[in-house]
């Protein structure tokens, strides 16, 4: 069962699975988020009409 927009913040939690019926360990978005942070970026998640989007936002040069 896929969760709603209210659960987007949980998608980057280690071992969290939005769809409990699918394979996987629940580490993909968590790992992606940590890698982005190590590079001074953020992983941004959004949803519209049941379409989920993941974007990586980097800081402007000189702002870190």
Backbone as a ProteinNet text record, in pm:
[ID]
protein_1_A
[PRIMARY]
XXXXXXXXXXXXXXXXXXXXXXXXXXXXXXXXXXXXXXXXXXXXXXXXXXXXXXXXXXXXXXXX
[TERTIARY]
83.8	0	87.9	69.9	146.4	85.5	170.4	123.3	97.2	37.8	-4	105.4	75.9	168.1	216	134.1	171.4	289.1	321.4	431.2	560.8	565.4	685.8	809.2	795.8	911.6	969	888	935.3	1009.8	995.3	1057.4	1209.2	1269.3	1414.9	1462.3	1373.2	1411.5	1464.4	1571.2	1629.5	1527.6	1518.1	1433.8	1284	1244.8	1103.3	1065	953.1	903.1	762.9	744.9	612.9	517.5	570.9	489.3	535.3	462.6	505	496.2	433.4	421.4	534.1	620.1	727.2	857	947.8	1079.7	1160.9	1268.1	1357.7	1374.3	1479.5	1511.2	1470.4	1427.4	1390.8	1510.6	1616.8	1738.8	1771.7	1705.8	1741.5	1733.1	1618.6	1604	1680.7	1692.5	1773.6	1919	1971.9	2110.1	2128.9	2036	2043.5	2044.7	1963.2	1957.5	2089.8	2148.9	2277.5	2389.7	2391.7	2493.6	2478.6	2355.7	2332.1	2383.9	2354.6	2400.7	2553	2619.8	2766.6	2826.5	2748.9	2794.1	2736.1	2680.8	2626.6	2494.4	2420.3	2292.4	2179.7	2057.8	1940	1859.1	1801.9	1709.9	1569.4	1501.7	1367.1	1266.1	1163.6	1060.4	928.6	855.1	723.1	631.6	502	402.4	288.1	242.1	125.3	52.4	-74.6	-157.4	-95	-45.5	16.1	143.2	207	337.3	439.2	536.2	637.6	760.4	820.8	938.9	1047.5	1170	1286	1382.6	1421.1	1515.5	1630.5	1747.6	1863.9	1889.2	1889.3	1910.8	2047.8	2134.4	2267.8	2268	2351.3	2364.9	2436.4	2405.8	2475.5	2621.7	2713.5	2855.4	2878.1	2958.2	2991.9	2892.5	2787.4	2687.8	2701	2796.9	2811.4	2920.7
-118.3	0	124.1	210.6	334.2	437.8	505.3	603.6	737.3	827.6	956.4	1061.3	1180.8	1293.5	1322.9	1302.2	1328.5	1245.6	1139.9	1052	1081.1	1183.8	1211.1	1229.6	1294	1317.4	1186.7	1084.6	954.8	876.1	913	836.6	835.4	932.6	935.3	876.8	811.3	741.3	603.3	562.9	431.3	321.1	227.7	108.4	136.1	259.5	289.9	250	181.8	141.8	197.7	277.3	333.8	226.4	128.2	19.6	-109.7	-154.4	-270.7	-402	-400.2	-521.7	-537.8	-437.4	-446.7	-493.3	-540.1	-580.9	-457.7	-479.1	-370.1	-362.2	-293.8	-281.8	-147.2	-54.5	77.4	166.9	145.7	224	317.1	303.8	380.8	531.1	581.8	726.9	777.5	695.4	733.8	752.4	655.7	663.6	781.5	802.4	916.4	1048.6	1058.3	1179.3	1203.8	1099.4	1113.8	1154	1094.2	1128.7	1274.1	1317.7	1458.4	1549.7	1517.7	1599.5	1605.9	1495.5	1493.4	1583.9	1612	1700.3	1840.8	1871.7	2004.9	2031	1925.4	1938.3	1881.4	1894	1837.6	1757.6	1649.8	1571.3	1621.7	1672.9	1728.1	1633	1598.5	1507.8	1581.8	1553.4	1613.6	1512.9	1541.3	1453.6	1538.1	1503.5	1568.9	1465.4	1446.5	1349.8	1210.3	1166.6	1034.5	1014.8	1123.4	1116.7	1175.5	1094.9	1139.1	1186.8	1292.5	1350.8	1366.8	1332.4	1353.3	1444.8	1554.4	1648.9	1669.8	1695.1	1728.2	1876.8	1948.1	2093.2	2121.9	2182.3	2219.1	2363.5	2394.4	2531.5	2614.7	2742.8	2833.4	2843.7	2858.2	2869.6	2982.9	2954.9	3055.6	3069.4	2984.7	2996.8	2887.9	2799.5	2691.5	2720.9
0	0	0	-95.9	-105.4	-13	61.4	158.5	91.6	164.8	110.4	122.5	72	76.2	217.2	316.3	453.9	501.3	430.9	468.8	393.6	311.1	232.2	319.2	432.5	518.3	571.7	579.9	628.7	521.2	396.2	287.8	294.2	360.1	371.4	504.1	576.9	699.7	663	729.6	702.1	729.8	638.9	646.1	630.5	602	579.9	437.9	422.8	292	273.3	169.4	140.8	91.5	22.2	-31.1	35.4	134.6	212.4	134.3	18.8	-61.3	-162.5	-177.2	-276.2	-211.5	-296.2	-249	-211.9	-142.1	-105.3	44.8	84.8	227	284.7	199.5	249.3	273.2	196.2	215.8	100	-13	-132.4	-115.9	-73.3	-57.2	64	167.3	283.6	241	167.8	121.7	26.4	-64	-156.1	-80.4	23	104.5	176.1	231.3	302.2	205.7	86.8	-12.9	-54.1	-77.1	-112.2	-1.9	123.5	235.8	242.3	215.3	216.9	109.9	6.6	-101	-87.7	28.6	52.6	-16.2	-44.4	-115.4	-29.8	-82	-15.5	-115.8	-68.8	-150.3	-120.1	-222.4	-206.8	-269.9	-195.7	-244	-254.8	-361.1	-378	-446.5	-439.1	-499.7	-552.2	-670.5	-728.6	-812.7	-785.3	-859.2	-860.4	-745.4	-728.5	-810	-852.1	-918.7	-822.2	-781.5	-687.6	-763.1	-712	-775.3	-669.9	-706.4	-619.9	-693.9	-627.7	-686.7	-589.4	-643.1	-560.7	-577	-464.8	-466.2	-405.3	-486.1	-440.3	-394.6	-296.2	-248.2	-353.8	-357.7	-448.6	-406	-500.3	-464.7	-364.5	-263.6	-164.4	-51.4	-48.4	58.2	163.3	147.7	246.2	344.4
[MASK]
++++++++++++++++++++++++++++++++++++++++++++++++++++++++++++++++

